[in-house]
mmCIF file of C-alpha atoms and ligand atoms in Angstrom:
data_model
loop_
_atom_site.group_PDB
_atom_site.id
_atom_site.type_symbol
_atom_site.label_atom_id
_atom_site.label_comp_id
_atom_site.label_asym_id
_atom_site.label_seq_id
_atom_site.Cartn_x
_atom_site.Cartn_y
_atom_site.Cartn_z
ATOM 1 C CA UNK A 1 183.993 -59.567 -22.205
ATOM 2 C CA UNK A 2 182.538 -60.967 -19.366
ATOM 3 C CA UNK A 3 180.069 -59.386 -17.399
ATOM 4 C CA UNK A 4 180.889 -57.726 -14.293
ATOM 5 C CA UNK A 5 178.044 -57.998 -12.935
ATOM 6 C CA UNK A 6 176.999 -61.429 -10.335
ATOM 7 C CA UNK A 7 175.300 -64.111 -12.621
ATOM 8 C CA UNK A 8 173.204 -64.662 -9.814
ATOM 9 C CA UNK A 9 172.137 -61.192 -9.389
ATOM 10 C CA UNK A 10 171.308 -61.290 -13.279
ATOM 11 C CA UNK A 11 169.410 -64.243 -13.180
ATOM 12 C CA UNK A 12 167.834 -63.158 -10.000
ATOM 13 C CA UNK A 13 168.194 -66.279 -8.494
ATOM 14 C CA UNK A 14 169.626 -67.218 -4.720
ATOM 15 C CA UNK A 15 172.732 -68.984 -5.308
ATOM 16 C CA UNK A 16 171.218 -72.339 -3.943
ATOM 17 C CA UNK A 17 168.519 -72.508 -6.900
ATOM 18 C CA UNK A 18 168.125 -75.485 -8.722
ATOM 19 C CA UNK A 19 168.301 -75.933 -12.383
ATOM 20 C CA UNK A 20 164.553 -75.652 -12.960
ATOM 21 C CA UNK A 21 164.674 -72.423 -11.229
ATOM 22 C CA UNK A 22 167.386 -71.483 -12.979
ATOM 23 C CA UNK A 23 165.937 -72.113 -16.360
ATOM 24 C CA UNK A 24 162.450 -70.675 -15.120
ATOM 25 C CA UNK A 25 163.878 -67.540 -14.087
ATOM 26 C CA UNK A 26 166.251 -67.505 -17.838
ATOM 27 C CA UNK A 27 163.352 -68.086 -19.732
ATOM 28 C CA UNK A 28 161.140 -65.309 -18.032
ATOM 29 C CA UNK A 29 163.873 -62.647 -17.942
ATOM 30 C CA UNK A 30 164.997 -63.758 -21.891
ATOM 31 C CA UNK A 31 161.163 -62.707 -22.275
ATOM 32 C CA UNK A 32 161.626 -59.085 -20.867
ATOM 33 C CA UNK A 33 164.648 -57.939 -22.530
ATOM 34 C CA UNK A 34 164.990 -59.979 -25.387
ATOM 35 C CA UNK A 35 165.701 -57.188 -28.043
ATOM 36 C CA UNK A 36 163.225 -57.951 -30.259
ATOM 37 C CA UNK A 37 160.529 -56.920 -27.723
ATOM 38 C CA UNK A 38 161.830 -54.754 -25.355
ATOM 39 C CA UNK A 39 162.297 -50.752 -25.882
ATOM 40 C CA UNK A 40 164.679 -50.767 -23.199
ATOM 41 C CA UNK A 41 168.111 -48.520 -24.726
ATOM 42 C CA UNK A 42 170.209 -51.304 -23.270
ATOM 43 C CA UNK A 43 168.260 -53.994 -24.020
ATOM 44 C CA UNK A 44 170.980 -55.689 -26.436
ATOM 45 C CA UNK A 45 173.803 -55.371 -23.975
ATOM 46 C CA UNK A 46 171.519 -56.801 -21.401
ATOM 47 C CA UNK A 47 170.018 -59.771 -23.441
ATOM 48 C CA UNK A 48 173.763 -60.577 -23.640
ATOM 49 C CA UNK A 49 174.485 -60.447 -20.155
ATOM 50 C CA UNK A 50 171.344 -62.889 -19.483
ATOM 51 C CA UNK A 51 172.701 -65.061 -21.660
ATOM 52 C CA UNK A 52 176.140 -65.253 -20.694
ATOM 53 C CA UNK A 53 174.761 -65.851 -16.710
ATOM 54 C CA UNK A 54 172.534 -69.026 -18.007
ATOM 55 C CA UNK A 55 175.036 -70.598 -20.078
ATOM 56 C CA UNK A 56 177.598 -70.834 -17.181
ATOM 57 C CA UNK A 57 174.763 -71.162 -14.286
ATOM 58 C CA UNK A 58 172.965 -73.802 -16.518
ATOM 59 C CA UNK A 59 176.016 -76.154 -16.981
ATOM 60 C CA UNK A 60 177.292 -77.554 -13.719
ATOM 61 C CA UNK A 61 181.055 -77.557 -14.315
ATOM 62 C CA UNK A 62 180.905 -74.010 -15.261
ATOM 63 C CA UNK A 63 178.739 -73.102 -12.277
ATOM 64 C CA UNK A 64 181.330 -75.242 -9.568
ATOM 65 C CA UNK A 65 183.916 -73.207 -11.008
ATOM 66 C CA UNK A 66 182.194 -69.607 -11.065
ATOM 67 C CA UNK A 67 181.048 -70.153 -7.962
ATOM 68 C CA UNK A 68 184.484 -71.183 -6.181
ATOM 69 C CA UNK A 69 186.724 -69.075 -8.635
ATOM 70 C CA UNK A 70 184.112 -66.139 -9.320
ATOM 71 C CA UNK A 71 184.811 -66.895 -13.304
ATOM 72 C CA UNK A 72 183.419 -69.993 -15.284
ATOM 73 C CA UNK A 73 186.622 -70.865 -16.807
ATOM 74 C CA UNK A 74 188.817 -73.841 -15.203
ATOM 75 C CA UNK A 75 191.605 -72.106 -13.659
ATOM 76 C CA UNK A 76 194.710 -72.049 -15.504
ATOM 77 C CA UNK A 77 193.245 -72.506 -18.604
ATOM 78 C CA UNK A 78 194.003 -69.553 -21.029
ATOM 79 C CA UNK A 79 191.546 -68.391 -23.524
ATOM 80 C CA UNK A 80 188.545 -65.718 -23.835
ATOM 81 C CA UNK A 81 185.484 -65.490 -22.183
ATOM 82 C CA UNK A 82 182.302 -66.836 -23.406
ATOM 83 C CA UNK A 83 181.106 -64.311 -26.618
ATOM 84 C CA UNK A 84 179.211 -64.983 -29.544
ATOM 85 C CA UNK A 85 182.139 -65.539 -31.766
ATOM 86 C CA UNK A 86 180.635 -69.131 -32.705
ATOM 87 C CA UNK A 87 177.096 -68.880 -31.815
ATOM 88 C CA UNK A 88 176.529 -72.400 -33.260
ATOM 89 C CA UNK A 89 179.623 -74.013 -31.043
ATOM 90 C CA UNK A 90 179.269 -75.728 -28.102
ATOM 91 C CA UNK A 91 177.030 -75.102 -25.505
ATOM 92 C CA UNK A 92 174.628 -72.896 -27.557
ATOM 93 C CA UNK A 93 172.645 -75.270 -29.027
ATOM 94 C CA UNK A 94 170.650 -75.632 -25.559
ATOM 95 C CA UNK A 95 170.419 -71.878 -25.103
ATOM 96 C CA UNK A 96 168.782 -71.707 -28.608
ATOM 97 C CA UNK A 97 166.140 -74.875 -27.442
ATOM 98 C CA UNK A 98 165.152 -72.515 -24.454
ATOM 99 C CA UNK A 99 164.680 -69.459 -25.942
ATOM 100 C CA UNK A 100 162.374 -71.318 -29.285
ATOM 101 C CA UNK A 101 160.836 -73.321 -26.250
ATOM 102 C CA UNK A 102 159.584 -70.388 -24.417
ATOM 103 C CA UNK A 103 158.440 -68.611 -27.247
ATOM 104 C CA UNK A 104 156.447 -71.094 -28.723
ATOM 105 C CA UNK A 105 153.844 -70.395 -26.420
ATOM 106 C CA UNK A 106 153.422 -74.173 -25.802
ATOM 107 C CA UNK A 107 152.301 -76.731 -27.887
ATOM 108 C CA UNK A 108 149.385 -75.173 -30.921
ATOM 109 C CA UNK A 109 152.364 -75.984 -33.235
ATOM 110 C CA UNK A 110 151.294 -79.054 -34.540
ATOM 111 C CA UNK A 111 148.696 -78.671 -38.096
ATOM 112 C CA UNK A 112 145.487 -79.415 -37.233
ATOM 113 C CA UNK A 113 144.686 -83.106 -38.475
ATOM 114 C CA UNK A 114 142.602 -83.441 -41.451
ATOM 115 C CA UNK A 115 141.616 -87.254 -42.109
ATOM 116 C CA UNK A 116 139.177 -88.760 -39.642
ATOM 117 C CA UNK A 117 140.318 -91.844 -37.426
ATOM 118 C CA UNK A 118 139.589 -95.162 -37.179
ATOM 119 C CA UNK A 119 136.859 -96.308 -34.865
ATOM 120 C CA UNK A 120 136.270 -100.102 -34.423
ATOM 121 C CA UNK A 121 133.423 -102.234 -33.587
ATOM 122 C CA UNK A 122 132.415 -106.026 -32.663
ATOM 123 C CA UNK A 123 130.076 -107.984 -34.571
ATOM 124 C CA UNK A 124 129.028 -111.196 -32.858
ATOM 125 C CA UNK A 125 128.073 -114.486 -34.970
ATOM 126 C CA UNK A 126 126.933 -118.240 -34.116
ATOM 127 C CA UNK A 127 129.213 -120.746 -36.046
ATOM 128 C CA UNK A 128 126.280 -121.460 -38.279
ATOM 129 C CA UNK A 129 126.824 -118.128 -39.498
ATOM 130 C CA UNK A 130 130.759 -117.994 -40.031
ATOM 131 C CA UNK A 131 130.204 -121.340 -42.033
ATOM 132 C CA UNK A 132 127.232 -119.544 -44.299
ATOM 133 C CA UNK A 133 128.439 -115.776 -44.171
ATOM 134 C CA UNK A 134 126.405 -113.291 -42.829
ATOM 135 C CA UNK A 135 125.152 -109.724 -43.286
ATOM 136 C CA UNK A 136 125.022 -108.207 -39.863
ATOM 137 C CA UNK A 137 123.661 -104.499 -38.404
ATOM 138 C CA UNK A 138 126.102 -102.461 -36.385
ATOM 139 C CA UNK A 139 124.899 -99.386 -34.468
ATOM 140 C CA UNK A 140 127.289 -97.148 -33.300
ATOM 141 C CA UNK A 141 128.178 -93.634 -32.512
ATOM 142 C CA UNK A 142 130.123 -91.997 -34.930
ATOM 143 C CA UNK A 143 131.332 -88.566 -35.749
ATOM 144 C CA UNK A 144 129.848 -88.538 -39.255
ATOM 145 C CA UNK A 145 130.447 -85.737 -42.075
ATOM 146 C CA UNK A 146 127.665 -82.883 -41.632
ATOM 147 C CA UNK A 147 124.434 -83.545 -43.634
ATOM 148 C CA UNK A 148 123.467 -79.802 -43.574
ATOM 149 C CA UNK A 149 126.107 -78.786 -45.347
ATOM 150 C CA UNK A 150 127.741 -82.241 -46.759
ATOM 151 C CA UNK A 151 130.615 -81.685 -44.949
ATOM 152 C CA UNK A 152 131.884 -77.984 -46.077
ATOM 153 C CA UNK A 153 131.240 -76.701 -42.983
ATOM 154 C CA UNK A 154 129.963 -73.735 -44.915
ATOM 155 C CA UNK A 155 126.417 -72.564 -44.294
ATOM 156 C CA UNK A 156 123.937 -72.364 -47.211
ATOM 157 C CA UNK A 157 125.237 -69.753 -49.809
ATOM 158 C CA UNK A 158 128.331 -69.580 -47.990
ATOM 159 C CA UNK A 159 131.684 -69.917 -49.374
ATOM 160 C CA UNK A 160 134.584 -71.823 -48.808
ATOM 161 C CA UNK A 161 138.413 -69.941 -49.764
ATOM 162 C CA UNK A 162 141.460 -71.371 -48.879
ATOM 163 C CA UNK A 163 143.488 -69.203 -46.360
ATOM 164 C CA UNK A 164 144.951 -65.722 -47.984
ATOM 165 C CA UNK A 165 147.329 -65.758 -45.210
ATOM 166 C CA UNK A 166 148.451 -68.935 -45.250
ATOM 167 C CA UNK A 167 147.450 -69.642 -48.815
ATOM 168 C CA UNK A 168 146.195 -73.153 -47.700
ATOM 169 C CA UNK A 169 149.015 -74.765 -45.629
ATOM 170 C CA UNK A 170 147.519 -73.809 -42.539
ATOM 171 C CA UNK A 171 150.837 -73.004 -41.359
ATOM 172 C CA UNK A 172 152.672 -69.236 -41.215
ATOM 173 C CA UNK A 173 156.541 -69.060 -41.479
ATOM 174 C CA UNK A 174 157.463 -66.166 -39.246
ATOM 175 C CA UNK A 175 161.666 -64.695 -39.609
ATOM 176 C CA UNK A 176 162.628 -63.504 -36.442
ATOM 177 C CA UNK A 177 165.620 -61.232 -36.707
ATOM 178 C CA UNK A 178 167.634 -60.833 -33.724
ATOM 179 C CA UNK A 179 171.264 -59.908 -32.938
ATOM 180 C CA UNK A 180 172.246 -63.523 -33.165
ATOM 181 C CA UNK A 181 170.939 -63.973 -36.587
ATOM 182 C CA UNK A 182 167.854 -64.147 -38.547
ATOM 183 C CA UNK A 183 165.303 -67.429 -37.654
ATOM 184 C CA UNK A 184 162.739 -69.068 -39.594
ATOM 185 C CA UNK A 185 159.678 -70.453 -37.295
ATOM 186 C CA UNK A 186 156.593 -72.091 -38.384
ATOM 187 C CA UNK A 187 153.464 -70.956 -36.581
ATOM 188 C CA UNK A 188 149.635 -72.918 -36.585
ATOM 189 C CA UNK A 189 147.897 -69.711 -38.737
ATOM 190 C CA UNK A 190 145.425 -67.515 -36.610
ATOM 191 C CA UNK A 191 143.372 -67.013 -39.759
ATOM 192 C CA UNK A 192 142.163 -70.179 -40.350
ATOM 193 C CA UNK A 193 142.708 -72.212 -36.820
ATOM 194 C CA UNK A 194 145.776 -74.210 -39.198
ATOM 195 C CA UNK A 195 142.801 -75.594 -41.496
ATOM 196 C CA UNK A 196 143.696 -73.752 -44.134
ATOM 197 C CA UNK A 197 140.508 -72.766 -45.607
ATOM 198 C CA UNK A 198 138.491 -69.711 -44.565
ATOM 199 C CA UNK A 199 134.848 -70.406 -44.326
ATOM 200 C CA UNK A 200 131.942 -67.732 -43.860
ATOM 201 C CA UNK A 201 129.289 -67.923 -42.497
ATOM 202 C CA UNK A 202 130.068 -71.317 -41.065
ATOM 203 C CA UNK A 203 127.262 -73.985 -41.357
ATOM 204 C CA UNK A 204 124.963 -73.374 -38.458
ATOM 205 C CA UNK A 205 124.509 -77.437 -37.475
ATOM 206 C CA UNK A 206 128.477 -77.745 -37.379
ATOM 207 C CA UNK A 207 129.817 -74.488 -36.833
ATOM 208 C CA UNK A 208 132.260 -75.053 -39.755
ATOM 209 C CA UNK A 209 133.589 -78.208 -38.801
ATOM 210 C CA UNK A 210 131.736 -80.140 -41.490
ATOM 211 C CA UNK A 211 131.017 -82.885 -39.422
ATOM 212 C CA UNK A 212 128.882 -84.039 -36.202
ATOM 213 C CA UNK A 213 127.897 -86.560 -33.649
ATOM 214 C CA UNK A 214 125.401 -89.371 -34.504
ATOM 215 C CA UNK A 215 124.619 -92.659 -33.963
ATOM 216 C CA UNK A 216 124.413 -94.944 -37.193
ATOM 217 C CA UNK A 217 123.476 -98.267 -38.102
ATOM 218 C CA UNK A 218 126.322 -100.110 -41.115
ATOM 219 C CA UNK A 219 125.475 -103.399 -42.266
ATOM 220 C CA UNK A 220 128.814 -105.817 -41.631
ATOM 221 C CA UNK A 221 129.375 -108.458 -43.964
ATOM 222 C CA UNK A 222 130.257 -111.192 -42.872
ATOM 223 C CA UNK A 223 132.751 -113.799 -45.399
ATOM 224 C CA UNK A 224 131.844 -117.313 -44.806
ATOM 225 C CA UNK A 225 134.666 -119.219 -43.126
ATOM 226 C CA UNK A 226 135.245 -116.223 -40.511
ATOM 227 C CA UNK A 227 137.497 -117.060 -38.002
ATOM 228 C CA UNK A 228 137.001 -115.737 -34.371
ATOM 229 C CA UNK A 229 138.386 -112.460 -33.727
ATOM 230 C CA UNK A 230 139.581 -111.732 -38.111
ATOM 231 C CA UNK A 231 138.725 -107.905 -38.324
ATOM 232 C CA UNK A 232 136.422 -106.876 -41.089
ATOM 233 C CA UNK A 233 137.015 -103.735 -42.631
ATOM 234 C CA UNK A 234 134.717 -100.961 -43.950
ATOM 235 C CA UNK A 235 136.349 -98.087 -45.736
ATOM 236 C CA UNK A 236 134.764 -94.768 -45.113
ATOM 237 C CA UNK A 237 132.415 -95.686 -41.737
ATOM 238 C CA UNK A 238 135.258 -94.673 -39.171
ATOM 239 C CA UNK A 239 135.136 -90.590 -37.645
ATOM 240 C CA UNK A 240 134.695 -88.216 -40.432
ATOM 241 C CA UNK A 241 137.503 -86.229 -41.640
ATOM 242 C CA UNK A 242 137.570 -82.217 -40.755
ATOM 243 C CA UNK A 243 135.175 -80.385 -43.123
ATOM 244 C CA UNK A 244 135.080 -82.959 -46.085
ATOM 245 C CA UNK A 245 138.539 -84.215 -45.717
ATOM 246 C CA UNK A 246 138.957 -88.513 -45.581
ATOM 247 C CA UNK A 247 136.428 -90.515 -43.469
ATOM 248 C CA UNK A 248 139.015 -93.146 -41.105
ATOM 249 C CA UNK A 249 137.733 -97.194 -41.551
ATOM 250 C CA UNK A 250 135.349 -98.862 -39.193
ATOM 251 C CA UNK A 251 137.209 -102.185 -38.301
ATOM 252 C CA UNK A 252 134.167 -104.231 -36.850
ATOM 253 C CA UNK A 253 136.254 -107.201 -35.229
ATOM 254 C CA UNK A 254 133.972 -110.364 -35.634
ATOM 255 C CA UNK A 255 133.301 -113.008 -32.592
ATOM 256 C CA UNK A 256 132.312 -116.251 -33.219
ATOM 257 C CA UNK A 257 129.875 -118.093 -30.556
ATOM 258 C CA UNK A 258 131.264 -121.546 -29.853
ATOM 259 C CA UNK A 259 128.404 -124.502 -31.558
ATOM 260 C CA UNK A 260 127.135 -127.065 -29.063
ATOM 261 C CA UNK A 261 128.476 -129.956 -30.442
ATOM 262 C CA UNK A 262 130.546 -128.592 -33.423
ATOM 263 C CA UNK A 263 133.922 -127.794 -32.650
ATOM 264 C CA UNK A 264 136.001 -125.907 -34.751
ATOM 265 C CA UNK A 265 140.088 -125.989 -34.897
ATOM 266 C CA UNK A 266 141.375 -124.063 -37.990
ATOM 267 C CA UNK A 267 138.720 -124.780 -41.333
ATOM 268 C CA UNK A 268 137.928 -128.145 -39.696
ATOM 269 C CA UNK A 269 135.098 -129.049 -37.747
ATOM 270 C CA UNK A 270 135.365 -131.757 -34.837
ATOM 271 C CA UNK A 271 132.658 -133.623 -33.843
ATOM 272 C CA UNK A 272 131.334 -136.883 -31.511
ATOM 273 C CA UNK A 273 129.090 -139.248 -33.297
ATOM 274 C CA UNK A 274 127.667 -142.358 -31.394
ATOM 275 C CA UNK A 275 128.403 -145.470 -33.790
ATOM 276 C CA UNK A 276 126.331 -148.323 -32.865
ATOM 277 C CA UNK A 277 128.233 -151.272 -31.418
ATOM 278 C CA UNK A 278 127.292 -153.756 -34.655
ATOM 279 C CA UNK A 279 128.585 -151.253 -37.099
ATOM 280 C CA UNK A 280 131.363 -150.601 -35.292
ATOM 281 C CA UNK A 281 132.068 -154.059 -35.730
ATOM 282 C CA UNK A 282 130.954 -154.821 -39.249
ATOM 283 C CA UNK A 283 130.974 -151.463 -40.793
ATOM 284 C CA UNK A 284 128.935 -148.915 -42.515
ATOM 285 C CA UNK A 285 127.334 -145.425 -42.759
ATOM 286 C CA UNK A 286 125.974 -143.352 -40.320
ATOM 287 C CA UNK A 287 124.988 -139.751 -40.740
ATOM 288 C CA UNK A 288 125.631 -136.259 -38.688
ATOM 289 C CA UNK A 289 124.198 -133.210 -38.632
ATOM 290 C CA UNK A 290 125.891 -129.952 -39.862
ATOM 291 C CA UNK A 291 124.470 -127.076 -40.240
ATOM 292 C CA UNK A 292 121.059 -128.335 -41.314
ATOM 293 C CA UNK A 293 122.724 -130.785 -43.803
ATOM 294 C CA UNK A 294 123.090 -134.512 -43.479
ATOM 295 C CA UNK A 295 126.786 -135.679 -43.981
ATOM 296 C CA UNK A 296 127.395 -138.999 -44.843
ATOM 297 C CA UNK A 297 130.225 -140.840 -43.181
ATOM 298 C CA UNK A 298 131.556 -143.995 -43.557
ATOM 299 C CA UNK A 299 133.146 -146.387 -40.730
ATOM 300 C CA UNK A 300 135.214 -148.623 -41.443
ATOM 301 C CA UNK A 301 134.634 -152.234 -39.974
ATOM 302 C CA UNK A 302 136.755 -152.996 -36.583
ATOM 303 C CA UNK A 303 136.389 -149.255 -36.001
ATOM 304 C CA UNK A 304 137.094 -148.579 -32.077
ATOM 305 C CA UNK A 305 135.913 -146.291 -29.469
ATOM 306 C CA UNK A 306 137.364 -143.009 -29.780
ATOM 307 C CA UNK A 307 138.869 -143.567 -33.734
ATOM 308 C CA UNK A 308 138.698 -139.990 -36.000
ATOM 309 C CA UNK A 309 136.469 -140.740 -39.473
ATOM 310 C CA UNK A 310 137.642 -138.138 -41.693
ATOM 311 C CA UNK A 311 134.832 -136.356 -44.647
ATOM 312 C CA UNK A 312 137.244 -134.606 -46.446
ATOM 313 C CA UNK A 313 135.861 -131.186 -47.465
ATOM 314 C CA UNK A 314 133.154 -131.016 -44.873
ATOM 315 C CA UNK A 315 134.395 -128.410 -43.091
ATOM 316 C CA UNK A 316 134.292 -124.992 -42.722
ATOM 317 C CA UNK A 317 135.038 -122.760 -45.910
ATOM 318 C CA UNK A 318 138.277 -121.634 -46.434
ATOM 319 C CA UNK A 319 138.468 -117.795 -47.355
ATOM 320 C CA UNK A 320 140.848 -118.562 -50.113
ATOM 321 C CA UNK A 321 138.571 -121.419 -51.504
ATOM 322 C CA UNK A 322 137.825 -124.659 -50.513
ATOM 323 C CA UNK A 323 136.930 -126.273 -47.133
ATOM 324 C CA UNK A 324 138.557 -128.010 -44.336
ATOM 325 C CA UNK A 325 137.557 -131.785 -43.071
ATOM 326 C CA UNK A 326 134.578 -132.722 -41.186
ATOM 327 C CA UNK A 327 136.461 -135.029 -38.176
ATOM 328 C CA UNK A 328 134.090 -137.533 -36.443
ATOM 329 C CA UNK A 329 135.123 -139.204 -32.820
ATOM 330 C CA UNK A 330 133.741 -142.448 -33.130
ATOM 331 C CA UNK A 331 131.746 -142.847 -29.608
ATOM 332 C CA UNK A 332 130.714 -146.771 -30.032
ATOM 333 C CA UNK A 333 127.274 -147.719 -28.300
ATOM 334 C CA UNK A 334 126.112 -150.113 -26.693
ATOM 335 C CA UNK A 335 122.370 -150.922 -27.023
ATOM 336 C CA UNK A 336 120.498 -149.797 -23.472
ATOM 337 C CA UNK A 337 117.588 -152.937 -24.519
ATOM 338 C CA UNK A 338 118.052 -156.215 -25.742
ATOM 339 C CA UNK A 339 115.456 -158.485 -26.914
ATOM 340 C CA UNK A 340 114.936 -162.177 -25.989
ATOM 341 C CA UNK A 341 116.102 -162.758 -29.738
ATOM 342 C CA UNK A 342 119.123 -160.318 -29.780
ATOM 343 C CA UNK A 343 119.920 -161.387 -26.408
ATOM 344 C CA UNK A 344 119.837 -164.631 -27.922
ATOM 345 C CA UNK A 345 122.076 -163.450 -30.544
ATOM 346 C CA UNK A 346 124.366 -161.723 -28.879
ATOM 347 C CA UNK A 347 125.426 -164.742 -26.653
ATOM 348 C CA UNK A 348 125.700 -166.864 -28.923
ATOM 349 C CA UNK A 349 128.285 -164.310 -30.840
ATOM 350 C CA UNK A 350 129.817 -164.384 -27.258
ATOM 351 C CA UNK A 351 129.910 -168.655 -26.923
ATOM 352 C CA UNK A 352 131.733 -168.363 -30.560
ATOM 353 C CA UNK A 353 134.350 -165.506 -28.994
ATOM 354 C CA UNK A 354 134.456 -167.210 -26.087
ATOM 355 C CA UNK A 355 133.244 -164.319 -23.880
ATOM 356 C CA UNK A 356 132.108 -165.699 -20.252
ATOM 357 C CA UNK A 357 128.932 -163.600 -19.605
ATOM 358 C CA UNK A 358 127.208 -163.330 -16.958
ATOM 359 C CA UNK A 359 123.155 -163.740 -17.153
ATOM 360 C CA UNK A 360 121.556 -163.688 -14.000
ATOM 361 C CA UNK A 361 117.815 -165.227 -12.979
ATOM 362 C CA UNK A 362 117.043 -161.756 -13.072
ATOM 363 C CA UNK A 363 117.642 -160.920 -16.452
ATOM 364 C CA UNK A 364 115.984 -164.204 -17.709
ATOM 365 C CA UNK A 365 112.759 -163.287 -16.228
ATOM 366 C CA UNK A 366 112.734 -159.671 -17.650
ATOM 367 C CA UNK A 367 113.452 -161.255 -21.171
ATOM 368 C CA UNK A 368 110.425 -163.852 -20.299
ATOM 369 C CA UNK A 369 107.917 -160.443 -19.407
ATOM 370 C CA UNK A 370 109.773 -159.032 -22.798
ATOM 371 C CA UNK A 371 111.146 -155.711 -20.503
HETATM 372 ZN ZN1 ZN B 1 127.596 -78.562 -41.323
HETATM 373 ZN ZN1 ZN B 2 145.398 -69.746 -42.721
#
């Protein structure tokens, strides 16, 4: 039972539209005669004949063919027009998208979201403090639950009820019955604004939203042995949820200020040390400085310029216990002022090595003065 009638002419469309304006013009004529909602006599018959117009003006082969044959069917090919025999066949299921689409009114479908988000922060500490731990003050702004009404969103002596029309879901399952079938939809409920809970009268400071916007201060802490850039978690500082629902996480992401002479690499620290020349030579002790303790290291006799002196487990913490290495470079000196005697000394180390050196008039007249 095809129509008699042009598709084009049904659609009201020129017969050069495009597919948007074909769909656009479908979607706004499904509106007007769709038989649920028009009190036209005919409005059945003509839903029908919309229908039939955008499935074969909508698909390209059947168009070609409709236009150059004046029927949508490929020429020779025997068989019935296109009826509602197997509304769930081919070619239906877009005609089903377009006419849900456009009655959707757009978007509003989705349940309004409960739980509040995540909000993240940056706490910066000097590598004194990653090695100790720290405590440190964040200030932020932060949608936090309401303190008027502690996050009902009710105002005093008002009440809070879940949604009679909804009965809490915040959603509305509406059948549509139409000549094609009956069709469930699920629809944000009007009642409520899809929050499921009907509140009256709403808290004056929040409107019924149970939470606002401030600006709050959270103390961080800090585990010793941090690394640069290892997020610290606190559970319950993030946005606040909608009217007393779940508070998201603030994730304060910690930075750690590089030391002026420590270096860090993984839970070790790296640092130079200057190692006088004689116990360099002979060996010994010498101490360094971290963070306001005195380590002890040893060096080895023979030790050269640029050698590594390990102190194991004078490091940084680890965060699973223990601590890394303390790594010295060995930086030998060389003393800037000698002494007649340890000039002395020193050459005759150098006759026994048999190191030429050089000692100019010069230098034997400072030693004389003692410079
Ligand atoms: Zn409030
Ligand atoms: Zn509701």
């Amino acid at each position: 039972m095809p129509s008699t009638r042009d598709y084009y002419e049904v659609l009201g469309v020129e017969r050069e539209a495009g597919a948007d304006e074909i769909k656009k013009a479908y979607r706004s004529r499904a509106r007007d005669v769709h038989p649920d909602t028009s009190d036209h006599e005919d409005a059945e018959e003509r839903f029908k004949e919309l229908n039939e117009a955008y499935e074969v003006l909508s698909d390209e082969d059947k168009r070609a063919n409709y236009d150059r044959f004046g029927t949508a069917e490929p020429q020779g090919f025997p068989g019935g027009g296109y009826g509602y025999a197997d509304p769930f066949g081919g070619g239906m299921g877009d005609l089903f998208s377009v006419i849900f689409e456009g009655m959707a009114g757009g978007g509003g479908r989705q349940q309004v979201r409960a739980e509040g988000r995540d909000m993240s922060a940056q706490v910066v500490v000097t590598l004194d403090e990653a090695y100790s731990g720290a405590s440190k003050q964040v200030t932020y702004n932060r949608v936090a639950p309401c303190a008027t009404c502690e996050g009902t969103g009710a105002a005093e002596g008002g009440t809070v009820t879940t949604c009679p029309t909804c009965q809490g879901s915040g959603q509305v399952a509406t059948a549509r019955r139409t000549f094609l079938g009956t069709f469930q939809s699920v629809a944000p409920c009007d009642h409520c604004g899809a929050t499921g809970t009907v509140i009256d009268p709403p808290c004056p400071t929040c409107g019924s939203q149970g939470r606002v916007q401030t600006r709050e201060t959270v103390v961080v802490e800090v585990p010793a042995g941090v690394y640069d850039g290892q997020p610290v978690t606190i559970p319950g500082k993030g946005e606040a949820g909608l009217r007393g629902a779940a508070s998201g996480s603030l994730i304060a992401t910690v930075r750690v200020r590089p030391h002026d002479f420590l270096h860090r690499e993984g839970d070790d620290l790296h640092a130079q040390a200057g190692i006088p020349m004689t116990i360099a030579a002979l060996g010994g002790e010498i101490s360094v400085p971290v963070f306001g303790d005195s380590i002890t290291v040893k060096v080895p006799a023979a030790t050269q310029n640029g050698d590594s002196l390990t102190v194991r487990g004078s490091g940084m913490p680890r965060q699973r216990g223990g601590q890394g290495d303390l790594v010295v470079h060995a930086n030998v000196t060389v003393p800037r002022k000698l002494t007649k005697e340890q000039r002395k000394l020193l050459e005759q180390l150098a006759g026994t090595m048999g190191d030429v050196t050089s000692h100019s008039k010069l230098d034997r007249v400072r030693d004389w003065l003692g410079l």
